[in-house]
Structures are given as structure tokens and as C-alpha cells.
mmCIF file with all atom_site columns, C-alpha atoms in Angstrom:
data_model
loop_
_atom_site.group_PDB
_atom_site.id
_atom_site.type_symbol
_atom_site.label_atom_id
_atom_site.label_alt_id
_atom_site.label_comp_id
_atom_site.label_asym_id
_atom_site.label_entity_id
_atom_site.label_seq_id
_atom_site.pdbx_PDB_ins_code
_atom_site.Cartn_x
_atom_site.Cartn_y
_atom_site.Cartn_z
_atom_site.occupancy
_atom_site.B_iso_or_equiv
_atom_site.pdbx_formal_charge
_atom_site.auth_seq_id
_atom_site.auth_comp_id
_atom_site.auth_asym_id
_atom_site.auth_atom_id
_atom_site.pdbx_PDB_model_num
ATOM 1   C CA . MET A 1 1   ? 55.757 107.935 38.937 1.00 75.00 ? 1   MET A CA 1
ATOM 2   C CA . THR A 1 2   ? 52.280 107.407 36.981 1.00 85.00 ? 2   THR A CA 1
ATOM 3   C CA . LYS A 1 3   ? 50.697 103.768 37.518 1.00 95.00 ? 3   LYS A CA 1
ATOM 4   C CA . LYS A 1 4   ? 51.368 102.949 34.010 1.00 98.00 ? 4   LYS A CA 1
ATOM 5   C CA . LEU A 1 5   ? 48.953 98.644  32.979 1.00 98.00 ? 5   LEU A CA 1
ATOM 6   C CA . ALA A 1 6   ? 50.709 96.598  30.212 1.00 98.00 ? 6   ALA A CA 1
ATOM 7   C CA . VAL A 1 7   ? 48.727 93.916  28.777 1.00 98.00 ? 7   VAL A CA 1
ATOM 8   C CA . PHE A 1 8   ? 49.656 90.651  26.526 1.00 98.00 ? 8   PHE A CA 1
ATOM 9   C CA . ASP A 1 9   ? 48.553 88.311  24.822 1.00 98.00 ? 9   ASP A CA 1
ATOM 10  C CA . PHE A 1 10  ? 50.054 84.299  25.657 1.00 98.00 ? 10  PHE A CA 1
ATOM 11  C CA . ASP A 1 11  ? 49.421 82.672  21.950 1.00 97.00 ? 11  ASP A CA 1
ATOM 12  C CA . SER A 1 12  ? 51.314 84.312  18.917 1.00 97.00 ? 12  SER A CA 1
ATOM 13  C CA . THR A 1 13  ? 52.595 87.219  20.868 1.00 98.00 ? 13  THR A CA 1
ATOM 14  C CA . LEU A 1 14  ? 54.794 85.922  23.934 1.00 98.00 ? 14  LEU A CA 1
ATOM 15  C CA . MET A 1 15  ? 54.846 83.058  22.461 1.00 98.00 ? 15  MET A CA 1
ATOM 16  C CA . ASP A 1 16  ? 56.030 82.273  19.499 1.00 98.00 ? 16  ASP A CA 1
ATOM 17  C CA . GLY A 1 17  ? 53.133 79.800  17.712 1.00 96.00 ? 17  GLY A CA 1
ATOM 18  C CA . GLU A 1 18  ? 49.545 78.813  18.844 1.00 96.00 ? 18  GLU A CA 1
ATOM 19  C CA . THR A 1 19  ? 49.770 76.403  22.295 1.00 97.00 ? 19  THR A CA 1
ATOM 20  C CA . ILE A 1 20  ? 46.524 74.542  21.243 1.00 96.00 ? 20  ILE A CA 1
ATOM 21  C CA . GLU A 1 21  ? 48.079 73.768  18.296 1.00 96.00 ? 21  GLU A CA 1
ATOM 22  C CA . ILE A 1 22  ? 51.508 72.776  19.999 1.00 96.00 ? 22  ILE A CA 1
ATOM 23  C CA . ILE A 1 23  ? 49.544 70.206  21.706 1.00 97.00 ? 23  ILE A CA 1
ATOM 24  C CA . ALA A 1 24  ? 47.431 69.090  19.057 1.00 97.00 ? 24  ALA A CA 1
ATOM 25  C CA . SER A 1 25  ? 50.456 68.284  16.826 1.00 96.00 ? 25  SER A CA 1
ATOM 26  C CA . GLU A 1 26  ? 50.672 65.111  19.536 1.00 95.00 ? 26  GLU A CA 1
ATOM 27  C CA . LEU A 1 27  ? 48.015 64.052  18.172 1.00 95.00 ? 27  LEU A CA 1
ATOM 28  C CA . GLY A 1 28  ? 48.283 64.586  14.404 1.00 96.00 ? 28  GLY A CA 1
ATOM 29  C CA . LEU A 1 29  ? 44.728 67.191  15.380 1.00 96.00 ? 29  LEU A CA 1
ATOM 30  C CA . GLN A 1 30  ? 47.753 70.199  14.158 1.00 93.00 ? 30  GLN A CA 1
ATOM 31  C CA . GLU A 1 31  ? 46.271 70.562  11.275 1.00 95.00 ? 31  GLU A CA 1
ATOM 32  C CA . GLU A 1 32  ? 41.860 70.363  11.619 1.00 95.00 ? 32  GLU A CA 1
ATOM 33  C CA . VAL A 1 33  ? 43.082 72.669  14.802 1.00 95.00 ? 33  VAL A CA 1
ATOM 34  C CA . ALA A 1 34  ? 44.723 75.030  13.010 1.00 94.00 ? 34  ALA A CA 1
ATOM 35  C CA . LYS A 1 35  ? 41.472 75.774  11.077 1.00 94.00 ? 35  LYS A CA 1
ATOM 36  C CA . ILE A 1 36  ? 39.218 76.288  13.512 1.00 95.00 ? 36  ILE A CA 1
ATOM 37  C CA . THR A 1 37  ? 42.280 78.305  15.353 1.00 93.00 ? 37  THR A CA 1
ATOM 38  C CA . SER A 1 38  ? 42.815 80.504  12.693 1.00 93.00 ? 38  SER A CA 1
ATOM 39  C CA . GLN A 1 39  ? 39.077 81.696  11.506 1.00 93.00 ? 39  GLN A CA 1
ATOM 40  C CA . ALA A 1 40  ? 38.074 81.936  15.663 1.00 93.00 ? 40  ALA A CA 1
ATOM 41  C CA . MET A 1 41  ? 40.776 84.894  15.363 1.00 91.00 ? 41  MET A CA 1
ATOM 42  C CA . GLU A 1 42  ? 40.363 86.411  12.076 1.00 92.00 ? 42  GLU A CA 1
ATOM 43  C CA . GLY A 1 43  ? 36.856 86.554  13.916 1.00 92.00 ? 43  GLY A CA 1
ATOM 44  C CA . LYS A 1 44  ? 34.846 84.744  11.267 1.00 92.00 ? 44  LYS A CA 1
ATOM 45  C CA . LEU A 1 45  ? 34.159 82.044  13.829 1.00 94.00 ? 45  LEU A CA 1
ATOM 46  C CA . ASP A 1 46  ? 32.992 82.557  18.125 1.00 94.00 ? 46  ASP A CA 1
ATOM 47  C CA . PHE A 1 47  ? 35.589 82.589  20.450 1.00 95.00 ? 47  PHE A CA 1
ATOM 48  C CA . PHE A 1 48  ? 33.551 79.940  22.934 1.00 96.00 ? 48  PHE A CA 1
ATOM 49  C CA . ASP A 1 49  ? 32.839 77.553  20.293 1.00 95.00 ? 49  ASP A CA 1
ATOM 50  C CA . SER A 1 50  ? 36.179 77.676  18.885 1.00 95.00 ? 50  SER A CA 1
ATOM 51  C CA . LEU A 1 51  ? 37.843 76.728  21.876 1.00 96.00 ? 51  LEU A CA 1
ATOM 52  C CA . THR A 1 52  ? 35.593 74.151  23.875 1.00 97.00 ? 52  THR A CA 1
ATOM 53  C CA . HIS A 1 53  ? 35.665 72.188  20.129 1.00 96.00 ? 53  HIS A CA 1
ATOM 54  C CA . ARG A 1 54  ? 39.382 72.139  19.724 1.00 96.00 ? 54  ARG A CA 1
ATOM 55  C CA . VAL A 1 55  ? 39.864 71.601  23.586 1.00 97.00 ? 55  VAL A CA 1
ATOM 56  C CA . SER A 1 56  ? 37.155 68.919  22.995 1.00 97.00 ? 56  SER A CA 1
ATOM 57  C CA . LEU A 1 57  ? 39.661 66.968  20.447 1.00 96.00 ? 57  LEU A CA 1
ATOM 58  C CA . LEU A 1 58  ? 41.964 66.916  23.221 1.00 97.00 ? 58  LEU A CA 1
ATOM 59  C CA . LYS A 1 59  ? 39.988 64.427  25.573 1.00 97.00 ? 59  LYS A CA 1
ATOM 60  C CA . GLY A 1 60  ? 42.326 61.121  26.438 1.00 97.00 ? 60  GLY A CA 1
ATOM 61  C CA . MET A 1 61  ? 46.253 62.704  26.788 1.00 97.00 ? 61  MET A CA 1
ATOM 62  C CA . LYS A 1 62  ? 47.641 62.619  29.439 1.00 98.00 ? 62  LYS A CA 1
ATOM 63  C CA . GLU A 1 63  ? 48.166 65.744  31.794 1.00 98.00 ? 63  GLU A CA 1
ATOM 64  C CA . SER A 1 64  ? 51.234 65.335  32.496 1.00 98.00 ? 64  SER A CA 1
ATOM 65  C CA . ARG A 1 65  ? 52.799 65.219  28.937 1.00 98.00 ? 65  ARG A CA 1
ATOM 66  C CA . VAL A 1 66  ? 50.606 68.521  27.775 1.00 98.00 ? 66  VAL A CA 1
ATOM 67  C CA . ASP A 1 67  ? 52.412 70.292  31.054 1.00 98.00 ? 67  ASP A CA 1
ATOM 68  C CA . GLU A 1 68  ? 55.729 69.207  29.145 1.00 98.00 ? 68  GLU A CA 1
ATOM 69  C CA . ILE A 1 69  ? 54.803 70.466  26.079 1.00 98.00 ? 69  ILE A CA 1
ATOM 70  C CA . CYS A 1 70  ? 53.627 73.699  27.394 1.00 98.00 ? 70  CYS A CA 1
ATOM 71  C CA . HIS A 1 71  ? 57.056 74.011  29.623 1.00 97.00 ? 71  HIS A CA 1
ATOM 72  C CA . ASN A 1 72  ? 58.635 73.479  26.512 1.00 98.00 ? 72  ASN A CA 1
ATOM 73  C CA . LEU A 1 73  ? 57.351 76.457  24.455 1.00 98.00 ? 73  LEU A CA 1
ATOM 74  C CA . PRO A 1 74  ? 59.453 79.065  21.901 1.00 98.00 ? 74  PRO A CA 1
ATOM 75  C CA . TYR A 1 75  ? 59.225 82.693  23.332 1.00 98.00 ? 75  TYR A CA 1
ATOM 76  C CA . MET A 1 76  ? 58.840 85.349  20.885 1.00 98.00 ? 76  MET A CA 1
ATOM 77  C CA . PRO A 1 77  ? 62.131 86.889  20.983 1.00 98.00 ? 77  PRO A CA 1
ATOM 78  C CA . GLY A 1 78  ? 62.262 90.671  22.975 1.00 98.00 ? 78  GLY A CA 1
ATOM 79  C CA . ALA A 1 79  ? 58.938 89.183  25.354 1.00 98.00 ? 79  ALA A CA 1
ATOM 80  C CA . LYS A 1 80  ? 61.584 89.038  28.163 1.00 98.00 ? 80  LYS A CA 1
ATOM 81  C CA . GLU A 1 81  ? 63.601 92.128  27.105 1.00 98.00 ? 81  GLU A CA 1
ATOM 82  C CA . THR A 1 82  ? 60.281 93.902  26.317 1.00 98.00 ? 82  THR A CA 1
ATOM 83  C CA . ILE A 1 83  ? 58.698 93.410  29.418 1.00 98.00 ? 83  ILE A CA 1
ATOM 84  C CA . THR A 1 84  ? 61.653 93.413  32.511 1.00 98.00 ? 84  THR A CA 1
ATOM 85  C CA . GLU A 1 85  ? 62.194 97.290  30.222 1.00 98.00 ? 85  GLU A CA 1
ATOM 86  C CA . LEU A 1 86  ? 57.931 98.122  30.790 1.00 98.00 ? 86  LEU A CA 1
ATOM 87  C CA . LYS A 1 87  ? 58.677 97.064  34.636 1.00 98.00 ? 87  LYS A CA 1
ATOM 88  C CA . LYS A 1 88  ? 61.592 99.854  34.607 1.00 97.00 ? 88  LYS A CA 1
ATOM 89  C CA . ARG A 1 89  ? 59.256 101.984 33.314 1.00 96.00 ? 89  ARG A CA 1
ATOM 90  C CA . GLY A 1 90  ? 55.947 101.363 35.940 1.00 96.00 ? 90  GLY A CA 1
ATOM 91  C CA . TYR A 1 91  ? 54.798 99.582  33.691 1.00 98.00 ? 91  TYR A CA 1
ATOM 92  C CA . THR A 1 92  ? 52.650 95.898  36.177 1.00 98.00 ? 92  THR A CA 1
ATOM 93  C CA . VAL A 1 93  ? 53.036 93.385  33.516 1.00 98.00 ? 93  VAL A CA 1
ATOM 94  C CA . VAL A 1 94  ? 49.872 90.255  32.534 1.00 98.00 ? 94  VAL A CA 1
ATOM 95  C CA . CYS A 1 95  ? 48.912 88.126  30.986 1.00 98.00 ? 95  CYS A CA 1
ATOM 96  C CA . PHE A 1 96  ? 45.887 87.563  29.606 1.00 98.00 ? 96  PHE A CA 1
ATOM 97  C CA . SER A 1 97  ? 44.612 84.258  27.262 1.00 98.00 ? 97  SER A CA 1
ATOM 98  C CA . GLY A 1 98  ? 42.679 81.767  25.556 1.00 96.00 ? 98  GLY A CA 1
ATOM 99  C CA . GLY A 1 99  ? 44.532 79.160  26.213 1.00 97.00 ? 99  GLY A CA 1
ATOM 100 C CA . PHE A 1 100 ? 45.821 77.521  29.069 1.00 98.00 ? 100 PHE A CA 1
ATOM 101 C CA . LYS A 1 101 ? 47.405 78.389  32.120 1.00 98.00 ? 101 LYS A CA 1
ATOM 102 C CA . ASN A 1 102 ? 49.899 74.701  32.013 1.00 98.00 ? 102 ASN A CA 1
ATOM 103 C CA . ALA A 1 103 ? 51.733 77.295  29.529 1.00 98.00 ? 103 ALA A CA 1
ATOM 104 C CA . THR A 1 104 ? 50.675 80.798  31.093 1.00 98.00 ? 104 THR A CA 1
ATOM 105 C CA . ALA A 1 105 ? 51.860 79.970  34.811 1.00 98.00 ? 105 ALA A CA 1
ATOM 106 C CA . TYR A 1 106 ? 55.006 78.608  33.953 1.00 98.00 ? 106 TYR A CA 1
ATOM 107 C CA . ALA A 1 107 ? 55.901 81.419  31.086 1.00 98.00 ? 107 ALA A CA 1
ATOM 108 C CA . LYS A 1 108 ? 54.992 83.729  34.601 1.00 98.00 ? 108 LYS A CA 1
ATOM 109 C CA . ASP A 1 109 ? 58.608 83.582  36.355 1.00 95.00 ? 109 ASP A CA 1
ATOM 110 C CA . ILE A 1 110 ? 60.445 82.847  32.596 1.00 98.00 ? 110 ILE A CA 1
ATOM 111 C CA . LEU A 1 111 ? 59.220 85.836  31.222 1.00 98.00 ? 111 LEU A CA 1
ATOM 112 C CA . GLY A 1 112 ? 58.525 88.295  34.496 1.00 98.00 ? 112 GLY A CA 1
ATOM 113 C CA . TYR A 1 113 ? 55.249 89.697  33.892 1.00 98.00 ? 113 TYR A CA 1
ATOM 114 C CA . ASP A 1 114 ? 53.074 90.360  36.708 1.00 98.00 ? 114 ASP A CA 1
ATOM 115 C CA . ALA A 1 115 ? 50.319 88.149  36.915 1.00 98.00 ? 115 ALA A CA 1
ATOM 116 C CA . GLU A 1 116 ? 48.396 85.609  34.396 1.00 98.00 ? 116 GLU A CA 1
ATOM 117 C CA . PHE A 1 117 ? 44.585 85.168  33.137 1.00 98.00 ? 117 PHE A CA 1
ATOM 118 C CA . SER A 1 118 ? 43.734 82.224  31.129 1.00 98.00 ? 118 SER A CA 1
ATOM 119 C CA . ASN A 1 119 ? 41.398 79.369  31.174 1.00 98.00 ? 119 ASN A CA 1
ATOM 120 C CA . ILE A 1 120 ? 42.274 75.352  32.698 1.00 98.00 ? 120 ILE A CA 1
ATOM 121 C CA . LEU A 1 121 ? 42.043 71.936  30.945 1.00 98.00 ? 121 LEU A CA 1
ATOM 122 C CA . HIS A 1 122 ? 39.703 70.244  32.950 1.00 98.00 ? 122 HIS A CA 1
ATOM 123 C CA . SER A 1 123 ? 41.218 66.313  34.261 1.00 98.00 ? 123 SER A CA 1
ATOM 124 C CA . LYS A 1 124 ? 40.502 63.188  35.909 1.00 98.00 ? 124 LYS A CA 1
ATOM 125 C CA . ASP A 1 125 ? 43.187 61.176  36.855 1.00 98.00 ? 125 ASP A CA 1
ATOM 126 C CA . GLY A 1 126 ? 45.821 63.143  34.850 1.00 98.00 ? 126 GLY A CA 1
ATOM 127 C CA . ILE A 1 127 ? 44.034 62.407  32.110 1.00 98.00 ? 127 ILE A CA 1
ATOM 128 C CA . LEU A 1 128 ? 41.984 65.324  30.021 1.00 98.00 ? 128 LEU A CA 1
ATOM 129 C CA . THR A 1 129 ? 38.558 65.193  30.039 1.00 98.00 ? 129 THR A CA 1
ATOM 130 C CA . GLY A 1 130 ? 38.498 67.252  26.509 1.00 98.00 ? 130 GLY A CA 1
ATOM 131 C CA . LEU A 1 131 ? 36.795 70.290  28.865 1.00 98.00 ? 131 LEU A CA 1
ATOM 132 C CA . VAL A 1 132 ? 37.250 73.315  29.897 1.00 98.00 ? 132 VAL A CA 1
ATOM 133 C CA . GLY A 1 133 ? 36.699 76.153  31.795 1.00 98.00 ? 133 GLY A CA 1
ATOM 134 C CA . GLY A 1 134 ? 38.073 79.273  33.695 1.00 98.00 ? 134 GLY A CA 1
ATOM 135 C CA . PRO A 1 135 ? 38.032 83.706  33.034 1.00 98.00 ? 135 PRO A CA 1
ATOM 136 C CA . MET A 1 136 ? 39.351 83.657  29.600 1.00 98.00 ? 136 MET A CA 1
ATOM 137 C CA . MET A 1 137 ? 36.116 81.905  27.630 1.00 97.00 ? 137 MET A CA 1
ATOM 138 C CA . PHE A 1 138 ? 34.643 84.145  25.652 1.00 97.00 ? 138 PHE A CA 1
ATOM 139 C CA . SER A 1 139 ? 35.405 86.915  23.158 1.00 95.00 ? 139 SER A CA 1
ATOM 140 C CA . THR A 1 140 ? 34.439 89.897  25.611 1.00 97.00 ? 140 THR A CA 1
ATOM 141 C CA . SER A 1 141 ? 36.795 88.106  28.334 1.00 98.00 ? 141 SER A CA 1
ATOM 142 C CA . LYS A 1 142 ? 39.772 90.551  28.012 1.00 98.00 ? 142 LYS A CA 1
ATOM 143 C CA . GLY A 1 143 ? 37.966 93.305  27.867 1.00 98.00 ? 143 GLY A CA 1
ATOM 144 C CA . GLU A 1 144 ? 36.133 92.800  30.757 1.00 98.00 ? 144 GLU A CA 1
ATOM 145 C CA . MET A 1 145 ? 38.774 91.218  32.806 1.00 98.00 ? 145 MET A CA 1
ATOM 146 C CA . LEU A 1 146 ? 41.044 94.589  31.676 1.00 98.00 ? 146 LEU A CA 1
ATOM 147 C CA . GLN A 1 147 ? 37.722 96.540  33.312 1.00 98.00 ? 147 GLN A CA 1
ATOM 148 C CA . LYS A 1 148 ? 38.313 95.034  36.282 1.00 98.00 ? 148 LYS A CA 1
ATOM 149 C CA . LEU A 1 149 ? 42.171 95.051  36.374 1.00 98.00 ? 149 LEU A CA 1
ATOM 150 C CA . GLN A 1 150 ? 41.790 98.614  35.808 1.00 98.00 ? 150 GLN A CA 1
ATOM 151 C CA . ALA A 1 151 ? 39.136 99.701  38.510 1.00 98.00 ? 151 ALA A CA 1
ATOM 152 C CA . THR A 1 152 ? 41.610 97.961  41.131 1.00 97.00 ? 152 THR A CA 1
ATOM 153 C CA . LEU A 1 153 ? 44.811 99.091  40.263 1.00 97.00 ? 153 LEU A CA 1
ATOM 154 C CA . GLY A 1 154 ? 42.864 102.201 39.618 1.00 97.00 ? 154 GLY A CA 1
ATOM 155 C CA . ILE A 1 155 ? 44.599 102.875 36.518 1.00 98.00 ? 155 ILE A CA 1
ATOM 156 C CA . GLY A 1 156 ? 43.166 104.667 33.656 1.00 97.00 ? 156 GLY A CA 1
ATOM 157 C CA . ALA A 1 157 ? 42.949 103.970 29.129 1.00 98.00 ? 157 ALA A CA 1
ATOM 158 C CA . GLU A 1 158 ? 45.171 106.388 29.351 1.00 97.00 ? 158 GLU A CA 1
ATOM 159 C CA . ASP A 1 159 ? 48.065 105.049 31.129 1.00 98.00 ? 159 ASP A CA 1
ATOM 160 C CA . THR A 1 160 ? 47.786 101.661 29.385 1.00 98.00 ? 160 THR A CA 1
ATOM 161 C CA . LEU A 1 161 ? 48.787 99.765  26.738 1.00 98.00 ? 161 LEU A CA 1
ATOM 162 C CA . VAL A 1 162 ? 47.194 95.895  25.471 1.00 98.00 ? 162 VAL A CA 1
ATOM 163 C CA . VAL A 1 163 ? 49.232 94.417  22.870 1.00 98.00 ? 163 VAL A CA 1
ATOM 164 C CA . GLY A 1 164 ? 47.234 91.068  21.035 1.00 98.00 ? 164 GLY A CA 1
ATOM 165 C CA . ASP A 1 165 ? 47.573 88.955  17.279 1.00 97.00 ? 165 ASP A CA 1
ATOM 166 C CA . GLY A 1 166 ? 43.716 88.306  16.901 1.00 94.00 ? 166 GLY A CA 1
ATOM 167 C CA . ALA A 1 167 ? 39.910 88.841  17.043 1.00 93.00 ? 167 ALA A CA 1
ATOM 168 C CA . ASN A 1 168 ? 39.634 88.137  20.727 1.00 93.00 ? 168 ASN A CA 1
ATOM 169 C CA . ASP A 1 169 ? 41.650 91.028  21.763 1.00 97.00 ? 169 ASP A CA 1
ATOM 170 C CA . LEU A 1 170 ? 39.267 93.279  20.181 1.00 96.00 ? 170 LEU A CA 1
ATOM 171 C CA . SER A 1 171 ? 37.473 93.817  23.299 1.00 97.00 ? 171 SER A CA 1
ATOM 172 C CA . MET A 1 172 ? 40.337 94.865  25.213 1.00 98.00 ? 172 MET A CA 1
ATOM 173 C CA . PHE A 1 173 ? 41.454 97.189  22.685 1.00 97.00 ? 173 PHE A CA 1
ATOM 174 C CA . LYS A 1 174 ? 38.314 99.030  23.583 1.00 95.00 ? 174 LYS A CA 1
ATOM 175 C CA . TYR A 1 175 ? 39.732 100.053 27.248 1.00 98.00 ? 175 TYR A CA 1
ATOM 176 C CA . ALA A 1 176 ? 43.516 100.972 25.884 1.00 98.00 ? 176 ALA A CA 1
ATOM 177 C CA . LYS A 1 177 ? 45.143 103.846 24.606 1.00 97.00 ? 177 LYS A CA 1
ATOM 178 C CA . THR A 1 178 ? 48.244 101.919 23.058 1.00 98.00 ? 178 THR A CA 1
ATOM 179 C CA . ARG A 1 179 ? 47.131 99.441  21.184 1.00 98.00 ? 179 ARG A CA 1
ATOM 180 C CA . ALA A 1 180 ? 49.438 97.167  19.697 1.00 98.00 ? 180 ALA A CA 1
ATOM 181 C CA . ALA A 1 181 ? 48.361 95.002  16.653 1.00 98.00 ? 181 ALA A CA 1
ATOM 182 C CA . PHE A 1 182 ? 51.572 92.702  16.578 1.00 98.00 ? 182 PHE A CA 1
ATOM 183 C CA . CYS A 1 183 ? 51.719 90.437  13.120 1.00 97.00 ? 183 CYS A CA 1
ATOM 184 C CA . ALA A 1 184 ? 48.090 90.460  14.111 1.00 96.00 ? 184 ALA A CA 1
ATOM 185 C CA . LYS A 1 185 ? 44.972 89.352  11.385 1.00 94.00 ? 185 LYS A CA 1
ATOM 186 C CA . GLU A 1 186 ? 43.417 92.320  9.891  1.00 94.00 ? 186 GLU A CA 1
ATOM 187 C CA . ILE A 1 187 ? 40.386 92.378  11.870 1.00 93.00 ? 187 ILE A CA 1
ATOM 188 C CA . LEU A 1 188 ? 42.756 93.902  14.729 1.00 96.00 ? 188 LEU A CA 1
ATOM 189 C CA . LYS A 1 189 ? 45.022 96.102  12.725 1.00 97.00 ? 189 LYS A CA 1
ATOM 190 C CA . LYS A 1 190 ? 42.337 98.564  12.085 1.00 96.00 ? 190 LYS A CA 1
ATOM 191 C CA . GLU A 1 191 ? 42.220 99.456  15.546 1.00 97.00 ? 191 GLU A CA 1
ATOM 192 C CA . ALA A 1 192 ? 45.876 99.622  17.053 1.00 98.00 ? 192 ALA A CA 1
ATOM 193 C CA . THR A 1 193 ? 47.199 102.290 17.097 1.00 97.00 ? 193 THR A CA 1
ATOM 194 C CA . LEU A 1 194 ? 50.742 100.619 16.270 1.00 97.00 ? 194 LEU A CA 1
ATOM 195 C CA . VAL A 1 195 ? 51.004 98.575  13.881 1.00 97.00 ? 195 VAL A CA 1
ATOM 196 C CA . ILE A 1 196 ? 53.800 95.989  14.143 1.00 98.00 ? 196 ILE A CA 1
ATOM 197 C CA . ASP A 1 197 ? 54.703 93.384  11.856 1.00 97.00 ? 197 ASP A CA 1
ATOM 198 C CA . LYS A 1 198 ? 58.255 92.499  12.835 1.00 97.00 ? 198 LYS A CA 1
ATOM 199 C CA . LYS A 1 199 ? 58.437 89.379  14.830 1.00 97.00 ? 199 LYS A CA 1
ATOM 200 C CA . ASP A 1 200 ? 60.700 91.436  17.511 1.00 98.00 ? 200 ASP A CA 1
ATOM 201 C CA . LEU A 1 201 ? 58.377 92.451  20.572 1.00 98.00 ? 201 LEU A CA 1
ATOM 202 C CA . PHE A 1 202 ? 60.956 94.905  21.171 1.00 98.00 ? 202 PHE A CA 1
ATOM 203 C CA . GLN A 1 203 ? 59.859 97.072  18.453 1.00 97.00 ? 203 GLN A CA 1
ATOM 204 C CA . ILE A 1 204 ? 56.691 98.123  20.689 1.00 97.00 ? 204 ILE A CA 1
ATOM 205 C CA . ILE A 1 205 ? 59.509 98.978  23.562 1.00 97.00 ? 205 ILE A CA 1
ATOM 206 C CA . ILE A 1 206 ? 60.941 101.125 20.132 1.00 96.00 ? 206 ILE A CA 1
ATOM 207 C CA . ASN A 1 207 ? 57.604 102.479 19.071 1.00 95.00 ? 207 ASN A CA 1
ATOM 208 C CA . LEU A 1 208 ? 56.439 103.755 22.765 1.00 93.00 ? 208 LEU A CA 1
ATOM 209 C CA . ASP A 1 209 ? 60.094 106.167 22.952 1.00 92.00 ? 209 ASP A CA 1
ATOM 210 C CA . LYS A 1 210 ? 59.087 107.470 19.039 1.00 86.00 ? 210 LYS A CA 1
#
């Protein structure tokens, strides 16, 4: 069986919503954060700047509360079934997220993906400092990490499927033959080989079988 790789974004792709907005709603800042997120996903704001600004607004929150929120997120319809089916077909399934390990590491065992790369909310004495770091901080991060994974696993672009919804997924679209824009911003749809506007990830499997 040919080795294959599938990479999924997390927020608004594997998970139905934006983790940082759900966390920010706890502080009454959901609207402010959502506005910045939207502009970043449309490619109108630098991803690094938008991420660090949004995380700075979370300063002072208890890390335990953030974990609690991240462990109760709503997953996208069809997410688990799609990952299960891809793995049956010989895919290594990975999650790349500009969001946070609190959410992606927890979801790994529930949804069944093989590995996750995401950012870490910095905390001191159990309280968020408003700082963030990790491998997914920039608009180019997903593309760079995808190339590393492909080289490590010995898998080329022709055997790579990527799925995302926003501008920060563009960098990984360059290195995959099958590029799915899922309920996505226009900037991503333009570069996609597959556009899905229905909130059901299993549409990916249905379209792969066409």
C-alpha cells in the first residue's frame, strides 16, 4: 500500500469553532477576538501579529479553566469518521494548528489522528501570562512543517491531502496535490482542488471516491 499523508487544520476544520474565541468569551472578549481572527483568516492581517495580540488578551486566566474549556469543544460532524476511514486507506493523519496544545493534544485520542503540531499558551503558577510560543506561529509554519513531515515519512505531494479553512493554511496547500477548502475563506478556495461548503467532513471521503 502506498504511504499517504493527510493534514488537517484544527479550528473550524476538525473542531466546530475557533478555540481562542471560545476561551475569550469567558472574559467577555469574544467579539474583539473574533474580529481579529476573521481578518487573519482572510489574509488581511499578519498571522503572527494577530495570534500574539489575541493571546495577550487572555492574560490572567487560570490555565485549569482553559484546559476545561479545551476539553469540551464541539468537534466537526464527520471528523472522527473521516480520520478513521483515511487511516484504513493507509494515510498517516496529522493535525496542524495555529491554536493550542491544550485542545489538539486532548482531541488526538478522541478523533484518532496520529500526531499534532500546535502552539503553547505560556503560564506561570497556573495563570496565563499572555505569551505564546510553538511551531505554528507564522503564516508559513504549516507549509514548512509539511515539507519536514513529507521528507521524514518519504511521502511526496502527489500522496498528500491537506484540509483547512483560512489564510494560514495556504502555505501547506503548495505542497499537496489534493487541497480541500472546508467551509473556507475565499482566499483558500481559490487555491483548492476540492471545495466543501457543507459542515460535514465526511464529504472529503465522498469526494475522494468520485
